[in-house]
Coordinates of N, CA and C in Angstrom, one line a residue:
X1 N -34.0 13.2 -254.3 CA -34.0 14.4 -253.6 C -35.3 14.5 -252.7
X2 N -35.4 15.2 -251.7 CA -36.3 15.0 -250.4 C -37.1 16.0 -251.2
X3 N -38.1 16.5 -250.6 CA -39.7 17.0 -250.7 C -39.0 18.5 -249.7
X4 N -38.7 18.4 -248.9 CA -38.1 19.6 -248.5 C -37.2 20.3 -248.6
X5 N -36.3 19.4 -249.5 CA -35.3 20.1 -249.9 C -35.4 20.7 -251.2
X6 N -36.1 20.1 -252.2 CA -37.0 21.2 -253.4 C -37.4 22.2 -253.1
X7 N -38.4 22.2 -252.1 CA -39.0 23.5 -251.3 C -38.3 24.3 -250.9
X8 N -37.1 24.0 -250.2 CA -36.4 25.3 -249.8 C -35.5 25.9 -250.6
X9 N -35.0 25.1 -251.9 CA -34.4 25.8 -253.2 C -35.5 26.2 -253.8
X10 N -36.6 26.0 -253.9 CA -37.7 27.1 -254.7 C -38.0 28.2 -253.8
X11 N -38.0 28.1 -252.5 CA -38.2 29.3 -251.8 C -37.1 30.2 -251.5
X12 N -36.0 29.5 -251.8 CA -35.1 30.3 -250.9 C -34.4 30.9 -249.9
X13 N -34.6 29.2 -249.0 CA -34.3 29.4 -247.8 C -33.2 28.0 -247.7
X14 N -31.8 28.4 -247.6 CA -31.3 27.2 -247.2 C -31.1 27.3 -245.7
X15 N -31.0 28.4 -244.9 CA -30.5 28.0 -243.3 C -32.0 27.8 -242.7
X16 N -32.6 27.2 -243.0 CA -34.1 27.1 -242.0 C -34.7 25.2 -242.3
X17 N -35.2 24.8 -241.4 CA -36.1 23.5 -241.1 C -37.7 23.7 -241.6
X18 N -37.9 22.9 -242.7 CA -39.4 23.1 -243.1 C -40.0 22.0 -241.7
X19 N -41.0 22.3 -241.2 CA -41.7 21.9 -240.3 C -43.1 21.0 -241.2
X20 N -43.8 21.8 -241.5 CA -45.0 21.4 -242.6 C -45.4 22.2 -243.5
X21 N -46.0 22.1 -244.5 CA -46.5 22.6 -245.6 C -48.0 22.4 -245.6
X22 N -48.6 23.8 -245.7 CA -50.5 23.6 -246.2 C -50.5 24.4 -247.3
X23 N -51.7 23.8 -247.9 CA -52.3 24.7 -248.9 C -53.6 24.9 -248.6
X24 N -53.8 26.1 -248.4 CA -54.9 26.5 -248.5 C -55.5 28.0 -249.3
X25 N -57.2 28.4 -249.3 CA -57.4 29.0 -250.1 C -56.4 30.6 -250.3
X26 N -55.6 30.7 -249.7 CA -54.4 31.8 -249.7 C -53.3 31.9 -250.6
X27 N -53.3 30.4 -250.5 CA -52.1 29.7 -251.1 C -51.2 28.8 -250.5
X28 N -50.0 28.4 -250.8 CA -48.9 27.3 -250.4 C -48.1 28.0 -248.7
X29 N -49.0 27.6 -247.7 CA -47.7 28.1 -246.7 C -47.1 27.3 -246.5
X30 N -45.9 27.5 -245.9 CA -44.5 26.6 -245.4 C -44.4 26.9 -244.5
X31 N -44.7 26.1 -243.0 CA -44.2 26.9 -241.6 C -42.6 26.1 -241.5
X32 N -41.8 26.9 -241.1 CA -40.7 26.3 -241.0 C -39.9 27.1 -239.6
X33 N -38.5 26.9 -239.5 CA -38.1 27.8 -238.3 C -36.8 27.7 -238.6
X34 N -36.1 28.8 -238.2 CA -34.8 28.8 -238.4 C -33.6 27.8 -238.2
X35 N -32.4 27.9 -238.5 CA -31.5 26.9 -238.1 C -30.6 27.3 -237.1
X36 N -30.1 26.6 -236.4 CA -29.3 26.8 -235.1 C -28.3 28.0 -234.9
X37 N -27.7 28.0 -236.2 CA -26.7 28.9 -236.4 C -27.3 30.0 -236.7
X38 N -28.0 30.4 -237.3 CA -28.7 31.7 -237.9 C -30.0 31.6 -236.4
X39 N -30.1 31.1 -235.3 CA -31.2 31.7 -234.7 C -30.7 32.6 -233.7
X40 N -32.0 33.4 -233.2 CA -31.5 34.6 -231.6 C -30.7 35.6 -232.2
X41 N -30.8 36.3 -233.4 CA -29.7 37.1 -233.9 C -30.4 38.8 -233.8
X42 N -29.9 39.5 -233.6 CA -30.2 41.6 -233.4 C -30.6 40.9 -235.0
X43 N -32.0 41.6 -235.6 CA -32.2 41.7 -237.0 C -31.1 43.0 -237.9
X44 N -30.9 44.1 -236.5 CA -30.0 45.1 -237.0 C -28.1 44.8 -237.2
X45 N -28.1 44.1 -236.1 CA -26.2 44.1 -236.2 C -25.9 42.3 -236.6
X46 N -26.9 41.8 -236.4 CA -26.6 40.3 -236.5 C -26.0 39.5 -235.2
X47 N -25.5 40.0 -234.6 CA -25.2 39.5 -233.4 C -26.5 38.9 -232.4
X48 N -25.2 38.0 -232.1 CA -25.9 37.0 -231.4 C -26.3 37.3 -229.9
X49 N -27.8 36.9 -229.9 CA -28.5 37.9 -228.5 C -29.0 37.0 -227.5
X50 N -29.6 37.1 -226.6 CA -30.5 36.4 -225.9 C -32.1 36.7 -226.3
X51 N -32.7 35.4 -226.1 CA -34.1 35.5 -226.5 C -34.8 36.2 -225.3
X52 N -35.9 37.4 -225.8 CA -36.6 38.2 -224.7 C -38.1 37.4 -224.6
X53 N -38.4 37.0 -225.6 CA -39.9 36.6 -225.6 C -40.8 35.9 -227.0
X54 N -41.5 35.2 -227.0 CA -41.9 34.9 -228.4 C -42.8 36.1 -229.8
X55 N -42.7 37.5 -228.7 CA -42.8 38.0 -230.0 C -44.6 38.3 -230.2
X56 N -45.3 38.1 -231.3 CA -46.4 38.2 -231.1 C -46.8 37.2 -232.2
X57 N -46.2 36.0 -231.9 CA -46.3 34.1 -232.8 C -45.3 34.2 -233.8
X58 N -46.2 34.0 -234.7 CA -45.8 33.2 -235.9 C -45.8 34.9 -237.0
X59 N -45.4 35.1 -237.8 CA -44.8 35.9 -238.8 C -45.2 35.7 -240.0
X60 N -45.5 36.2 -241.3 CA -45.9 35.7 -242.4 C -45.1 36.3 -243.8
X61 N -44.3 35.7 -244.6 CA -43.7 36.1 -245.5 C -43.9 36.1 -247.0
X62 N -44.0 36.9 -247.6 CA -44.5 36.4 -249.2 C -43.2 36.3 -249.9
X63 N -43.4 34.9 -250.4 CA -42.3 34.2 -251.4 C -42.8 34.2 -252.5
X64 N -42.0 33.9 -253.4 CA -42.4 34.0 -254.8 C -42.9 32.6 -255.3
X65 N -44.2 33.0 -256.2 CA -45.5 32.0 -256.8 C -45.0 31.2 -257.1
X66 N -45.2 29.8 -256.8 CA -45.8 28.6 -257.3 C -46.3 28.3 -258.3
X67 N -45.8 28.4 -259.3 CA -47.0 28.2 -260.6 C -48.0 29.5 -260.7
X68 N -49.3 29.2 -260.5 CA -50.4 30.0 -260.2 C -50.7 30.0 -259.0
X69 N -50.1 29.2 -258.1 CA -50.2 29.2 -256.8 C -49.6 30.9 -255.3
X70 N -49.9 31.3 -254.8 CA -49.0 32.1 -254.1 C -48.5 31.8 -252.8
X71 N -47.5 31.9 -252.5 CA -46.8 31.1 -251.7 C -46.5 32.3 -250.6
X72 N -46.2 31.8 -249.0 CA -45.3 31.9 -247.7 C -44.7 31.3 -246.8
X73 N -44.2 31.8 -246.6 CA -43.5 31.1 -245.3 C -43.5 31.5 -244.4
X74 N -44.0 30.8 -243.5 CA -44.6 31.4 -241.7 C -43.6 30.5 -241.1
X75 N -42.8 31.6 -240.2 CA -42.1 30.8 -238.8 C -42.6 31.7 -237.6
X76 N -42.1 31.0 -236.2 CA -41.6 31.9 -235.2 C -41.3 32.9 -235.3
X77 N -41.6 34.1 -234.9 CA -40.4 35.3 -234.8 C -40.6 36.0 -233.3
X78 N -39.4 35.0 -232.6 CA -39.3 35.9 -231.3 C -38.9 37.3 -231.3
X79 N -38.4 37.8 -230.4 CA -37.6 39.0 -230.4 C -36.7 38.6 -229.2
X80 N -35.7 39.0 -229.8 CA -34.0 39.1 -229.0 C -33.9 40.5 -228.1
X81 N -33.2 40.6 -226.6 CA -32.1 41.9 -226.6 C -31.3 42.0 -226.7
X82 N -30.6 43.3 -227.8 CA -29.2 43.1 -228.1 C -28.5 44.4 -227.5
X83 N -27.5 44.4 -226.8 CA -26.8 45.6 -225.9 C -26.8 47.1 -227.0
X84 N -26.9 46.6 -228.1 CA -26.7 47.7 -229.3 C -27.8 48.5 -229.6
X85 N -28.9 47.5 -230.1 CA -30.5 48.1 -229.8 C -31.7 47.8 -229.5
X86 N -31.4 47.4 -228.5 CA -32.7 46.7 -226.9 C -33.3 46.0 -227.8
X87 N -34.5 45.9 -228.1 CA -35.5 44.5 -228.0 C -36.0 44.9 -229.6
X88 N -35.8 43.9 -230.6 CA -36.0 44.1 -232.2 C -36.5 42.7 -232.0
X89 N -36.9 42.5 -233.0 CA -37.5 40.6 -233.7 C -36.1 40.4 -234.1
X90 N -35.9 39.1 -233.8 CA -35.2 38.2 -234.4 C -34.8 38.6 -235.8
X91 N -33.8 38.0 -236.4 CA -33.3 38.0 -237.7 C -33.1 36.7 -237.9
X92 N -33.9 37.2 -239.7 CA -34.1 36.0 -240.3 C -33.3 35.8 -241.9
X93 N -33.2 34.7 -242.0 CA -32.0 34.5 -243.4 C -32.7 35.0 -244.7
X94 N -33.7 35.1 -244.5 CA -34.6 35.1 -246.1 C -35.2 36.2 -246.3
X95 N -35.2 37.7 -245.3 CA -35.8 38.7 -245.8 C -34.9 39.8 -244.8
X96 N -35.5 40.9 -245.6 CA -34.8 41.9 -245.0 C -35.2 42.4 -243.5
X97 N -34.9 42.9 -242.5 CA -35.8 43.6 -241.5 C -37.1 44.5 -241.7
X98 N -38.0 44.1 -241.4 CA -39.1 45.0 -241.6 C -40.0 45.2 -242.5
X99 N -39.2 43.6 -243.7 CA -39.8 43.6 -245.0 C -40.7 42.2 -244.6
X100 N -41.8 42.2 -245.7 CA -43.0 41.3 -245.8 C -42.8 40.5 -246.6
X101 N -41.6 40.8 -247.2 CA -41.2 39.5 -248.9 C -40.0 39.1 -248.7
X102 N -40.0 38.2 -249.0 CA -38.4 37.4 -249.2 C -37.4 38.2 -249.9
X103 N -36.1 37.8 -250.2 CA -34.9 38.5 -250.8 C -35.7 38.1 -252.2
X104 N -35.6 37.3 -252.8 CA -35.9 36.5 -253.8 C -37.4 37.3 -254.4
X105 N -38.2 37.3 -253.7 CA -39.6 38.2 -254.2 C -39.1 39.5 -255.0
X106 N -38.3 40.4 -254.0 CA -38.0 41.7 -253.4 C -37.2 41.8 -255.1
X107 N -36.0 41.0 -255.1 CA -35.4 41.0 -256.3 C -36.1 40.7 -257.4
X108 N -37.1 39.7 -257.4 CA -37.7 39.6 -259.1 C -38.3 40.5 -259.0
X109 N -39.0 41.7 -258.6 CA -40.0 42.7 -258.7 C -38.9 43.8 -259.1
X110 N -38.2 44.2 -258.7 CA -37.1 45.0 -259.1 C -36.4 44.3 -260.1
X111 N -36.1 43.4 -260.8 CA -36.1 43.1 -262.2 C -36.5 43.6 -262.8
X112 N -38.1 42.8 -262.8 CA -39.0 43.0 -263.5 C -39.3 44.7 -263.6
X113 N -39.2 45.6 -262.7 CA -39.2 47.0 -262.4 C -38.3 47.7 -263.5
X114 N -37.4 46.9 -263.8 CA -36.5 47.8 -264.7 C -37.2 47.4 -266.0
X115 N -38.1 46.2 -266.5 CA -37.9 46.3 -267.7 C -39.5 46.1 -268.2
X116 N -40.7 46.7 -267.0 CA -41.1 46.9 -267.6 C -42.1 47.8 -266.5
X117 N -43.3 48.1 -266.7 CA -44.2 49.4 -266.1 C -44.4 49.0 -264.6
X118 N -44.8 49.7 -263.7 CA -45.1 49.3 -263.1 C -46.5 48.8 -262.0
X119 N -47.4 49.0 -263.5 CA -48.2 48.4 -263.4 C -48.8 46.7 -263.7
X120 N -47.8 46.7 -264.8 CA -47.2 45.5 -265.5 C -46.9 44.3 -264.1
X121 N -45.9 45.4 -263.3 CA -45.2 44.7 -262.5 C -45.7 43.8 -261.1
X122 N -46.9 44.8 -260.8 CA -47.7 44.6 -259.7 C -48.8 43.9 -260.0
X123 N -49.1 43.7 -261.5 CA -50.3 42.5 -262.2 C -49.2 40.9 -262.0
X124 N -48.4 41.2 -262.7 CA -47.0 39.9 -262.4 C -47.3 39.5 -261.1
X125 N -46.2 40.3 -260.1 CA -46.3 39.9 -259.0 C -47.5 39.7 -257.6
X126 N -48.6 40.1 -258.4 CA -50.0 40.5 -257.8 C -49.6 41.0 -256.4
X127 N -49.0 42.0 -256.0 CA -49.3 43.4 -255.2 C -49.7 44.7 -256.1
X128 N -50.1 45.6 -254.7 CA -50.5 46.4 -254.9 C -49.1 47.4 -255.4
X129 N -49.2 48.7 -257.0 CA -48.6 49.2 -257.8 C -48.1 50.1 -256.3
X130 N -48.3 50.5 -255.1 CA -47.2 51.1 -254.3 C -46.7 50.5 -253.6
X131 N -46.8 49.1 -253.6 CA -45.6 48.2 -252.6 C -44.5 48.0 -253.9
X132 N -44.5 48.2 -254.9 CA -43.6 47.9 -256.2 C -42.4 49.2 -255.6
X133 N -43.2 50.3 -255.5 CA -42.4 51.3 -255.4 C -41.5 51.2 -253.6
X134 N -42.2 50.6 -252.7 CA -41.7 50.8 -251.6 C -40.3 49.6 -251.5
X135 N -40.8 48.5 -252.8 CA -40.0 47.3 -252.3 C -38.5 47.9 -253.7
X136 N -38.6 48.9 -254.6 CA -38.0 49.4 -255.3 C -36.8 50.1 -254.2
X137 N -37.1 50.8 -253.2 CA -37.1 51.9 -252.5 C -35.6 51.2 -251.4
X138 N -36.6 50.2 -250.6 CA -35.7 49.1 -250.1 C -34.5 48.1 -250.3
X139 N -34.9 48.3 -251.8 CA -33.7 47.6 -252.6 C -32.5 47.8 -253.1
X140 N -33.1 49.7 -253.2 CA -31.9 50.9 -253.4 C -31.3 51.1 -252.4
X141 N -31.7 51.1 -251.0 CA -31.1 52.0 -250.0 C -29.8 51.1 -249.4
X142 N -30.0 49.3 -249.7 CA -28.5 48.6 -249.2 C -27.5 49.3 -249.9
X143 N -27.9 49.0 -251.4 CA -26.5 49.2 -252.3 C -25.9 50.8 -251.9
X144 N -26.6 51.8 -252.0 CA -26.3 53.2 -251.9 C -26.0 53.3 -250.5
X145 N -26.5 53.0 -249.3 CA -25.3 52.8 -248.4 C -23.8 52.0 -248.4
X146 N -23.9 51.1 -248.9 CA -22.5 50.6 -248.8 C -21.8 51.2 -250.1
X147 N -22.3 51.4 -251.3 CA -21.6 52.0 -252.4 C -21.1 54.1 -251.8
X148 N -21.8 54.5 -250.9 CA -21.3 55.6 -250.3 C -20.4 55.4 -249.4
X149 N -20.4 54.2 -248.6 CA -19.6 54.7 -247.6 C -18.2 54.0 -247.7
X150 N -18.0 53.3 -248.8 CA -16.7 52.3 -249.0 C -16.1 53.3 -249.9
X151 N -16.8 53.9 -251.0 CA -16.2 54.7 -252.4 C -15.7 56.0 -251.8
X152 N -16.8 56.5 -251.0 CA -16.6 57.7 -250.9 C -17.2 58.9 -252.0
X153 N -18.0 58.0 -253.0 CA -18.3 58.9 -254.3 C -19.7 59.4 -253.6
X154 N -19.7 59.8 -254.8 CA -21.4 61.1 -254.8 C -22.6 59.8 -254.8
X155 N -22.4 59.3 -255.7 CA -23.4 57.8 -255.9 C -23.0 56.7 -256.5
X156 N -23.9 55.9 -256.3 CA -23.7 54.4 -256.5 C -23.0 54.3 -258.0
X157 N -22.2 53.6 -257.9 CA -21.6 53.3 -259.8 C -20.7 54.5 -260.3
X158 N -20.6 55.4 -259.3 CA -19.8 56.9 -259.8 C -18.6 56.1 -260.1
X159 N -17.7 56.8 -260.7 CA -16.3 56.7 -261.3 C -15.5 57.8 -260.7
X160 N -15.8 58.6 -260.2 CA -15.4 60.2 -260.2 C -15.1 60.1 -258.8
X161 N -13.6 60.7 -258.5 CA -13.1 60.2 -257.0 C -13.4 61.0 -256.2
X162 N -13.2 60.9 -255.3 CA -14.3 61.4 -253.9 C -13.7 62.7 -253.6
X163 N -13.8 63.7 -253.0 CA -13.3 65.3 -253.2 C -12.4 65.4 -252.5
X164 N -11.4 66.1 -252.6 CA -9.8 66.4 -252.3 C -9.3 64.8 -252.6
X165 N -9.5 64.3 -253.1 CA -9.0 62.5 -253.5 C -7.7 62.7 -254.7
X166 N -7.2 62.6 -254.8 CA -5.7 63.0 -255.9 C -5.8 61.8 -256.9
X167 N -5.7 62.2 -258.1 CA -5.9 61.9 -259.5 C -4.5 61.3 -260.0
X168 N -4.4 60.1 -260.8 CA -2.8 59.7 -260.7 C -2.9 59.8 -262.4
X169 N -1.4 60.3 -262.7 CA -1.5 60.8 -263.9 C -0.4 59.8 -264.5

């Protein structure tokens, strides 16, 4: 197995090209850049846009540690226009819009959030005890959007059918 292809199953990126890898006093970066299919996308609708400009460089992402090591991944991040909503950054496979951590980060910290303090949590993942809460926040708002707008219920996980909804007996 290749040296980059370990890396991008520890990181969590299968649609992207590792470019090079440094370590330095920061930790493990990876600059890498997206793949063909996943590049030039609205970060909001996904659609495929035209490129406006490169953006302001290179981008920096926190992935989850290396050992004792702490890890990112720096690519490109142009910005696209998309007829939907004019000029956004690019969209990328491995993090949310607007977020600073990977899916993968974002999820073990919200694990970890459920099962134990959250100071615990921000010693673990070494951020600061209100990015625990912000990246908690972010994690809730996918599911409780799509769990409202498909169910129709009050909240996420409800059982209880959505009002004037008929009960089958």
């Amino acid at each position: 197995m290749r040296v980059s292809r370990i890396l991008r199953c520890l990181l969590g990126i299968d649609l992207a090209l590792i470019e090079r890898v440094e370590l330095r006093s920061c930790g493990l970066i990876t600059h890498l850049r997206v793949g063909a299919r996943q590049r030039l996308r609205c970060s909001r609708c996904r659609r495929r846009c035209a490129k406006r400009d490169n953006g302001q460089g290179r981008r920096r992402w926190r992935a989850l540690d290396m050992g004792s090591t702490r890890s990112f991944i720096e690519p490109d991040a142009p910005r696209v226009r998309c007829a939907e909503h004019r000029m956004v950054v690019a969209d990328v496979p491995w993090a949310n819009p607007g977020s600073g951590f990977t899916y993968e980060f974002e999820q073990q910290t919200a694990y970890l959030a459920v099962h134990a303090s959250q100071k615990v949590v921000a010693e673990l993942m070494r951020i600061a005890w209100r990015t625990v809460g912000r990246i908690l926040s972010a994690q809730w708002r996918p599911r409780w959007r799509v769990a409202n707008c498909s169910t129709g219920c009050v909240g996420s996980g409800s059982t209880r059918p959505a009002t004037g909804a008929g009960t089958a007996t």
